[in-house]
PDB file of C-alpha atoms in Angstrom:
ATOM      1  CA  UNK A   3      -1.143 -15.268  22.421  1.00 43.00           C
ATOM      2  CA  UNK A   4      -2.880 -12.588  20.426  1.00 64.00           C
ATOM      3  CA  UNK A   5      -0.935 -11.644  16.987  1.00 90.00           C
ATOM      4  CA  UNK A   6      -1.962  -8.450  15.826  1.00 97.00           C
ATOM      5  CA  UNK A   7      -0.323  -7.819  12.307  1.00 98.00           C
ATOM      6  CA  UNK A   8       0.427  -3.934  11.455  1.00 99.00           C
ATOM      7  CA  UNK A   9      -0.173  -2.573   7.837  1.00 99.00           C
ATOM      8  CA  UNK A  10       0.678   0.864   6.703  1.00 98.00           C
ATOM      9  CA  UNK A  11      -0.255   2.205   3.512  1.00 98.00           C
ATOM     10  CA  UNK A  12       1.534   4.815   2.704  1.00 96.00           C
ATOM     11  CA  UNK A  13       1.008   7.717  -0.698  1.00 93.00           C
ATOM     12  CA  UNK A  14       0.086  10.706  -1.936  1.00 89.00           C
ATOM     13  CA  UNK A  15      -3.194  12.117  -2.452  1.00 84.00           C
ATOM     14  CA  UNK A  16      -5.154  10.428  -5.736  1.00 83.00           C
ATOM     15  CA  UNK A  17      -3.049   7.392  -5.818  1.00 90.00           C
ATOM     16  CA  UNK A  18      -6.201   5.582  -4.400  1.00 90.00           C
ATOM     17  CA  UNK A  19      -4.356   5.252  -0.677  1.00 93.00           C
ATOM     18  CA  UNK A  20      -7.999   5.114   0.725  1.00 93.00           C
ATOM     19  CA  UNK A  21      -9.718   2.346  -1.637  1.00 96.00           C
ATOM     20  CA  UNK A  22      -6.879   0.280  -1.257  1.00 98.00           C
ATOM     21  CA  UNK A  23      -6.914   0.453   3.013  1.00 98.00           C
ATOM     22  CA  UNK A  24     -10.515  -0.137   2.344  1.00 97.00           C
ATOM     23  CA  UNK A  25     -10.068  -3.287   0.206  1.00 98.00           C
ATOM     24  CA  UNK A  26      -7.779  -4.943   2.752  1.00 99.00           C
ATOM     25  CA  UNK A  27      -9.931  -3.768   5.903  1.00 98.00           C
ATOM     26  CA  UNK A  28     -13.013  -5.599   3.954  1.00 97.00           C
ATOM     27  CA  UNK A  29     -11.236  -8.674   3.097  1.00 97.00           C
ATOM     28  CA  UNK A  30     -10.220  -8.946   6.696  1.00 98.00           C
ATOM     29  CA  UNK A  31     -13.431  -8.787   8.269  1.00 96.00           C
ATOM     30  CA  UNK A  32     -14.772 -10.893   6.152  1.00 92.00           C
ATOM     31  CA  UNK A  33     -12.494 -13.216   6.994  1.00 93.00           C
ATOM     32  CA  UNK A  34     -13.491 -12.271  11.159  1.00 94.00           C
ATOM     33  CA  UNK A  35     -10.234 -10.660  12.005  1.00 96.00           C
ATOM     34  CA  UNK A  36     -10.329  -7.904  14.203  1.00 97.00           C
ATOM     35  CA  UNK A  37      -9.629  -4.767  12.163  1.00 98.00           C
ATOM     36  CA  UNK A  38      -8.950  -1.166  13.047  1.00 98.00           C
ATOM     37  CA  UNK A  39      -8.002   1.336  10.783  1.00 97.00           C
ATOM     38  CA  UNK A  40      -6.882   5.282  10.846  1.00 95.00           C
ATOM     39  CA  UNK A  41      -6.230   7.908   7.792  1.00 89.00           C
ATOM     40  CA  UNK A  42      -4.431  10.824   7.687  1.00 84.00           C
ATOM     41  CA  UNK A  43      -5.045  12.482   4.636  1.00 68.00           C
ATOM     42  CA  UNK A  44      -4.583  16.209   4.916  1.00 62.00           C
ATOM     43  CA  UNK A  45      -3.651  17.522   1.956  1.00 59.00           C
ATOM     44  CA  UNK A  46      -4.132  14.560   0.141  1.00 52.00           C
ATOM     45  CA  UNK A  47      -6.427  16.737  -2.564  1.00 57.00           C
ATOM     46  CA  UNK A  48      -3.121  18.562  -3.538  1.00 60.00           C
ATOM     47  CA  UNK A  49      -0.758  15.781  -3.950  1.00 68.00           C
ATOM     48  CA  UNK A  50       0.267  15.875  -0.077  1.00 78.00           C
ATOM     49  CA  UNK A  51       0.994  12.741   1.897  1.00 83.00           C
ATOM     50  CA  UNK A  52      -1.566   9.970   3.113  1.00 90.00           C
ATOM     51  CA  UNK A  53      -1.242   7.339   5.580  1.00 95.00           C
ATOM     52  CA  UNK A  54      -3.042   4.604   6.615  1.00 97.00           C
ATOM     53  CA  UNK A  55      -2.968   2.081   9.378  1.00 98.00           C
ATOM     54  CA  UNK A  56      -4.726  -1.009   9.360  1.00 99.00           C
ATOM     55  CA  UNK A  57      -3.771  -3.850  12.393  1.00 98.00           C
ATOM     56  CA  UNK A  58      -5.823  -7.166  12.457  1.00 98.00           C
ATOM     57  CA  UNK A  59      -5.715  -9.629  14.657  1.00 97.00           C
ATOM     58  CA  UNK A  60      -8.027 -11.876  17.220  1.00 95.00           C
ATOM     59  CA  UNK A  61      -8.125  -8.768  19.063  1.00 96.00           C
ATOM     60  CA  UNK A  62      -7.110  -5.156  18.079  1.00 97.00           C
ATOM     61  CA  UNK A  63      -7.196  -2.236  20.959  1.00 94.00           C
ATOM     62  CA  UNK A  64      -5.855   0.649  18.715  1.00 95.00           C
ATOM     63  CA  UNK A  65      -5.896   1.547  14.893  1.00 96.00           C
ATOM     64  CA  UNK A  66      -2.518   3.427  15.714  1.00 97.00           C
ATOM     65  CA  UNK A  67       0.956   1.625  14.606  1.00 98.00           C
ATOM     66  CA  UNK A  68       4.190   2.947  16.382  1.00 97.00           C
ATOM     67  CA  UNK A  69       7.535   3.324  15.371  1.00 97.00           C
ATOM     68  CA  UNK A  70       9.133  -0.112  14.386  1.00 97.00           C
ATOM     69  CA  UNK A  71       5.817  -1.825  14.397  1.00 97.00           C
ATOM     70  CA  UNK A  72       5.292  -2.327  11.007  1.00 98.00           C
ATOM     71  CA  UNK A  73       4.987  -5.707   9.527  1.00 98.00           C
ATOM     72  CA  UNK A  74       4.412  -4.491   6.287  1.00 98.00           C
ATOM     73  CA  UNK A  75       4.716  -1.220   4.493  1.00 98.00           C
ATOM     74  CA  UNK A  76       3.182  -0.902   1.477  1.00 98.00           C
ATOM     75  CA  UNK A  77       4.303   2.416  -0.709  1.00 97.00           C
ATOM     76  CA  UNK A  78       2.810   3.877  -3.587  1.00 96.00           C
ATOM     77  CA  UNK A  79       5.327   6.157  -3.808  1.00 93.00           C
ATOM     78  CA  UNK A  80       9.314   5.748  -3.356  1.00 90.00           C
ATOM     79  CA  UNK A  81      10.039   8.885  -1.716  1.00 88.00           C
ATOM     80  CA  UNK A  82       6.847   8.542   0.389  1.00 90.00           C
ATOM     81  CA  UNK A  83       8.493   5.138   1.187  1.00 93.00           C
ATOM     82  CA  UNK A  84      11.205   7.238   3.229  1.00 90.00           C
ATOM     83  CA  UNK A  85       9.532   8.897   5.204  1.00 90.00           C
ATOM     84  CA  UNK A  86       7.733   6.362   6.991  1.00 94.00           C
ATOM     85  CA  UNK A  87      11.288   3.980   7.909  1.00 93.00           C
ATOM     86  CA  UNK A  88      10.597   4.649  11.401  1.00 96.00           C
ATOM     87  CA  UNK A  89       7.952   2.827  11.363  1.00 97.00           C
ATOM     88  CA  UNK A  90       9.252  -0.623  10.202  1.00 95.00           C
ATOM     89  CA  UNK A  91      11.751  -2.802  11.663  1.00 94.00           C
ATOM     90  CA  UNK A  92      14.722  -5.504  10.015  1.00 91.00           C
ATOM     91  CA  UNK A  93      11.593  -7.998   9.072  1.00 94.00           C
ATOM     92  CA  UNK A  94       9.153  -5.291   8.128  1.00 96.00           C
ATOM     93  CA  UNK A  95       7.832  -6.560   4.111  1.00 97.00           C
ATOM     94  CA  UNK A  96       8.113  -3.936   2.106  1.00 97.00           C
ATOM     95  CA  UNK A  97       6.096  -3.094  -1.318  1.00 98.00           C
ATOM     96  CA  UNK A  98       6.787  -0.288  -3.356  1.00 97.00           C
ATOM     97  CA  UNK A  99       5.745   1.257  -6.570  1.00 96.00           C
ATOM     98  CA  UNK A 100       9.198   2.568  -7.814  1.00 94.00           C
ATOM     99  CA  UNK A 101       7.234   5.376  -9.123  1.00 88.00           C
ATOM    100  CA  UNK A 102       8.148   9.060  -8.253  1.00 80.00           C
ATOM    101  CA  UNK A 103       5.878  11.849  -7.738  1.00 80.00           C
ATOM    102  CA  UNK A 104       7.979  15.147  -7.501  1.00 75.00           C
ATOM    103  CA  UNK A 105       6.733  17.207  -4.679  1.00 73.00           C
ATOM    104  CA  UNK A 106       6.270  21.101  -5.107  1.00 72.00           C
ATOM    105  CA  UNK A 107       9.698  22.129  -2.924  1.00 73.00           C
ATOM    106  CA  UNK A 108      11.327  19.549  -5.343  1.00 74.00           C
ATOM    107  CA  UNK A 109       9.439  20.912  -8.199  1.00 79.00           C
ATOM    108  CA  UNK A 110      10.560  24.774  -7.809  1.00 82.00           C
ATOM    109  CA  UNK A 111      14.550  23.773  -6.586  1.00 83.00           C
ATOM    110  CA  UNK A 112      13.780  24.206  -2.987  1.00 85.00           C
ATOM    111  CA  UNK A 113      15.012  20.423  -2.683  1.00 82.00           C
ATOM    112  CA  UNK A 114      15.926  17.862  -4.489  1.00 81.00           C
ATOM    113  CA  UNK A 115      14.267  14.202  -4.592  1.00 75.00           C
ATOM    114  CA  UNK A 116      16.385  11.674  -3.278  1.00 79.00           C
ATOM    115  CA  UNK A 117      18.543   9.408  -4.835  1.00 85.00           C
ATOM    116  CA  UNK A 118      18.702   5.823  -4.939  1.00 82.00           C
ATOM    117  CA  UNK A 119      15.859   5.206  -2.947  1.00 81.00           C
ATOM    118  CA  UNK A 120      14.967   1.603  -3.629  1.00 83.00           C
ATOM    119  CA  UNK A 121      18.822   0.667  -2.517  1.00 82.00           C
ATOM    120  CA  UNK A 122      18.551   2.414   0.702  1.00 80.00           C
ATOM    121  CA  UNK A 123      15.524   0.567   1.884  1.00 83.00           C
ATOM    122  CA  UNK A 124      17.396  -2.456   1.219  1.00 82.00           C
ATOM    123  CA  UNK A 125      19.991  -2.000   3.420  1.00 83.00           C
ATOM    124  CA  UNK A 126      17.165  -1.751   6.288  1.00 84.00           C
ATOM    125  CA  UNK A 127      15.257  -4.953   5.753  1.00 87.00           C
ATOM    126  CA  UNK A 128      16.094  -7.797   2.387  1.00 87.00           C
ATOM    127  CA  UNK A 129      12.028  -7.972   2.110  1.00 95.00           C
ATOM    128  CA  UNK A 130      11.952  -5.353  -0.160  1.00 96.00           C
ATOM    129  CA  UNK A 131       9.567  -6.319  -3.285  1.00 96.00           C
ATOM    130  CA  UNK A 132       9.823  -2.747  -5.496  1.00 96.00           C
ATOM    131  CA  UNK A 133       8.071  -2.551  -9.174  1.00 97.00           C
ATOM    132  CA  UNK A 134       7.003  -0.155 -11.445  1.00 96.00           C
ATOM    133  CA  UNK A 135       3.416  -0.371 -10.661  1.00 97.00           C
ATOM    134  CA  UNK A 136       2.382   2.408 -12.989  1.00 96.00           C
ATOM    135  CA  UNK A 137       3.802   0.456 -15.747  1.00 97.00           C
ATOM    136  CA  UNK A 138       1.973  -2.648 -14.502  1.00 98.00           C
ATOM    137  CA  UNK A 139      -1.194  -0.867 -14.618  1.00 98.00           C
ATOM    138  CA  UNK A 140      -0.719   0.230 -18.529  1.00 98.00           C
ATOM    139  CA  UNK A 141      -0.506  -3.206 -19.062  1.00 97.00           C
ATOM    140  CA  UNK A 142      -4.206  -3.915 -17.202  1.00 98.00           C
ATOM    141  CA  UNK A 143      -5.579  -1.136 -19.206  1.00 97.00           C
ATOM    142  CA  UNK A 144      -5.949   1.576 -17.106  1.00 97.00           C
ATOM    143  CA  UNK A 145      -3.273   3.400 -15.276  1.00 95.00           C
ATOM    144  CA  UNK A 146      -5.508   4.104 -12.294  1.00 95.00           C
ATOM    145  CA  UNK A 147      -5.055   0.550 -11.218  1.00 98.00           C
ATOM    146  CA  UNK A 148      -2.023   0.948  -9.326  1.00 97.00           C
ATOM    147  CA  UNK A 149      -3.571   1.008  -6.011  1.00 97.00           C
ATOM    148  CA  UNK A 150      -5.282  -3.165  -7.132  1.00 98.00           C
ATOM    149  CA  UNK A 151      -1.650  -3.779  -8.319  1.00 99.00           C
ATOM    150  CA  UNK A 152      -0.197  -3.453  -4.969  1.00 99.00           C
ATOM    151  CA  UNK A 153      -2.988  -5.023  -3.244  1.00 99.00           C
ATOM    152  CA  UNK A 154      -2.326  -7.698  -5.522  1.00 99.00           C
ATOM    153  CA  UNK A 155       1.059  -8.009  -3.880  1.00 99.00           C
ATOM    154  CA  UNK A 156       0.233  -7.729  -0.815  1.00 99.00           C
ATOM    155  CA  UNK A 157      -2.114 -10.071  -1.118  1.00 98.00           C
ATOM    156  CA  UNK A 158       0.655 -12.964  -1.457  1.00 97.00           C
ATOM    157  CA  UNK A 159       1.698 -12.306   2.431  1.00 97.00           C
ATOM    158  CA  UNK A 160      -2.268 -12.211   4.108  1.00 96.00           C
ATOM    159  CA  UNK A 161      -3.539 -15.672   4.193  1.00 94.00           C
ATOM    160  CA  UNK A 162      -7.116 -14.873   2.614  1.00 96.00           C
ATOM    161  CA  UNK A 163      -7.810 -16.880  -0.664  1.00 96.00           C
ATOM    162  CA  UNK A 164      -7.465 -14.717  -4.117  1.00 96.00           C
ATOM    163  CA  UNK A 165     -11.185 -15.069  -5.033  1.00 96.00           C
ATOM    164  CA  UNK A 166     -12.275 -13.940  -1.733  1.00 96.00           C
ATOM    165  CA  UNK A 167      -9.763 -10.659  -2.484  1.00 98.00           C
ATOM    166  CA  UNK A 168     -11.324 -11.053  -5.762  1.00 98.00           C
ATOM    167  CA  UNK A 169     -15.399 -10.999  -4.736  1.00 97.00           C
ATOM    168  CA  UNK A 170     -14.456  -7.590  -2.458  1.00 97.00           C
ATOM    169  CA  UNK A 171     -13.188  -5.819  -5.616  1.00 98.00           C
ATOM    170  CA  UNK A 172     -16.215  -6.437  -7.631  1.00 98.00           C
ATOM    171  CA  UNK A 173     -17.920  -5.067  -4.866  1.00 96.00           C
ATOM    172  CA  UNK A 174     -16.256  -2.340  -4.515  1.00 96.00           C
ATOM    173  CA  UNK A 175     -14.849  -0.734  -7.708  1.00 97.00           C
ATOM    174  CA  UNK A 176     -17.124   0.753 -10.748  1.00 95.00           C
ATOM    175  CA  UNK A 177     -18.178  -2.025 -13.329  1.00 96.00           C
ATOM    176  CA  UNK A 178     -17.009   0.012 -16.284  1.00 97.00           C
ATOM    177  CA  UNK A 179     -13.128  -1.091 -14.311  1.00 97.00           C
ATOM    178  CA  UNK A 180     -13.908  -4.440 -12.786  1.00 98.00           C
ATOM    179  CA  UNK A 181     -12.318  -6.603 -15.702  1.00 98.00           C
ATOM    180  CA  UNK A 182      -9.035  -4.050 -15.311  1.00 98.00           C
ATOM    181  CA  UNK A 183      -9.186  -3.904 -11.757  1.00 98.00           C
ATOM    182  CA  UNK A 184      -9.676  -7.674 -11.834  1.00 98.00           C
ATOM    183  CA  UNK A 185      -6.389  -7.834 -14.381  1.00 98.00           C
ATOM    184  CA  UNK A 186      -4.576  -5.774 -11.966  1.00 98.00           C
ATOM    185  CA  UNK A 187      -5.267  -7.378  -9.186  1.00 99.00           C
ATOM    186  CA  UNK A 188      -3.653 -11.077 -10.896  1.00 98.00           C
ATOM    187  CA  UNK A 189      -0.248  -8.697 -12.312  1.00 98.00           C
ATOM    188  CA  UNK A 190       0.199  -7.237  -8.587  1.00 98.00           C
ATOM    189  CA  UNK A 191       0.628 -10.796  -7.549  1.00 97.00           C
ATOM    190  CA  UNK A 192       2.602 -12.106  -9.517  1.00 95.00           C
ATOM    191  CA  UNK A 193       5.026  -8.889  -9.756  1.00 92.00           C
TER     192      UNK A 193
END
């Protein structure tokens, strides 16, 4: 039986959404899964929500998770977190950065940002693993680590070894953050 394994990566624009599906999606194929991946990012430049799917398996047809397909939702975002519930199901792993970003309608009293977010989701599923990533990242060195961080915890679920996770980020992130990234990478699984 073929066991195809549904990500979704879930943000807003400049969290680092994209480097993060693109991290996973590497360490997968290097590791000869079948991957397929999609992004929606459309206005991702001005702090707008962006998605990504990523499904591996022996054999993949579609990059496309549906609703209550989800094995694993990982959030950069809490409120971001919300609006993607559909999409998981009562054994769905979630990871979330208990950050909050305050979207513009929120921002000018249009709407308000809601509360107790991190509760909510765990009255849908007990695999809720929720962390203040941004604080995580201050403690690597460089606050643009968050997206490493929760790769990091993710990383405790995929069966790939750490140094293999390890070899793609030195590949792919700038050397002047590799020993941060690298730091990040270690607190994200262990947080």
């Amino acid at each position: 039986m073929n066991k195809t394994t549904n990500i979704m990566i879930v943000g807003v624009g400049g969290q680092g959404v994209l480097l993060a599906s693109e991290l996973i999606c590497e360490a997968l194929l290097a590791k000869d899964y079948d991957v397929k991946k999609s992004e929606v990012h459309g206005m991702a430049q001005r702090g707008g929500s962006v998605v990504t799917n990523v499904r591996f398996g022996d054999k993949v047809y579609s990059p496309l998770i549906t609703e209550g397909e989800a094995d694993f939702l990982l959030s950069f975002e809490q409120m971001e977190t919300l609006r993607w519930l559909d999409y998981i199901h009562s054994d769905t792993r979630i990871i979330v950065n208990e950050q909050q970003i305050v979207p513009m309608p929120v921002a000018i009293g249009q709407g308000s940002y809601p509360k107790n977010a991190i509760g909510n989701l765990k009255e849908v599923t007990e695999k809720v693993n929720a962390f203040n990533a941004l604080e995580v990242a201050k403690e690597a060195g460089n606050i643009k680590t968050v997206n490493v961080i929760l790769v990091g915890a993710l990383s405790k679920y995929i069966d790939i070894p750490e140094d293999h996770w390890k070899e793609i980020i030195k590949k792919r992130v700038p050397p002047k953050t590799l020993e941060a990234n690298l730091k990040a990478f270690d607190l994200g699984k262990n947080s």
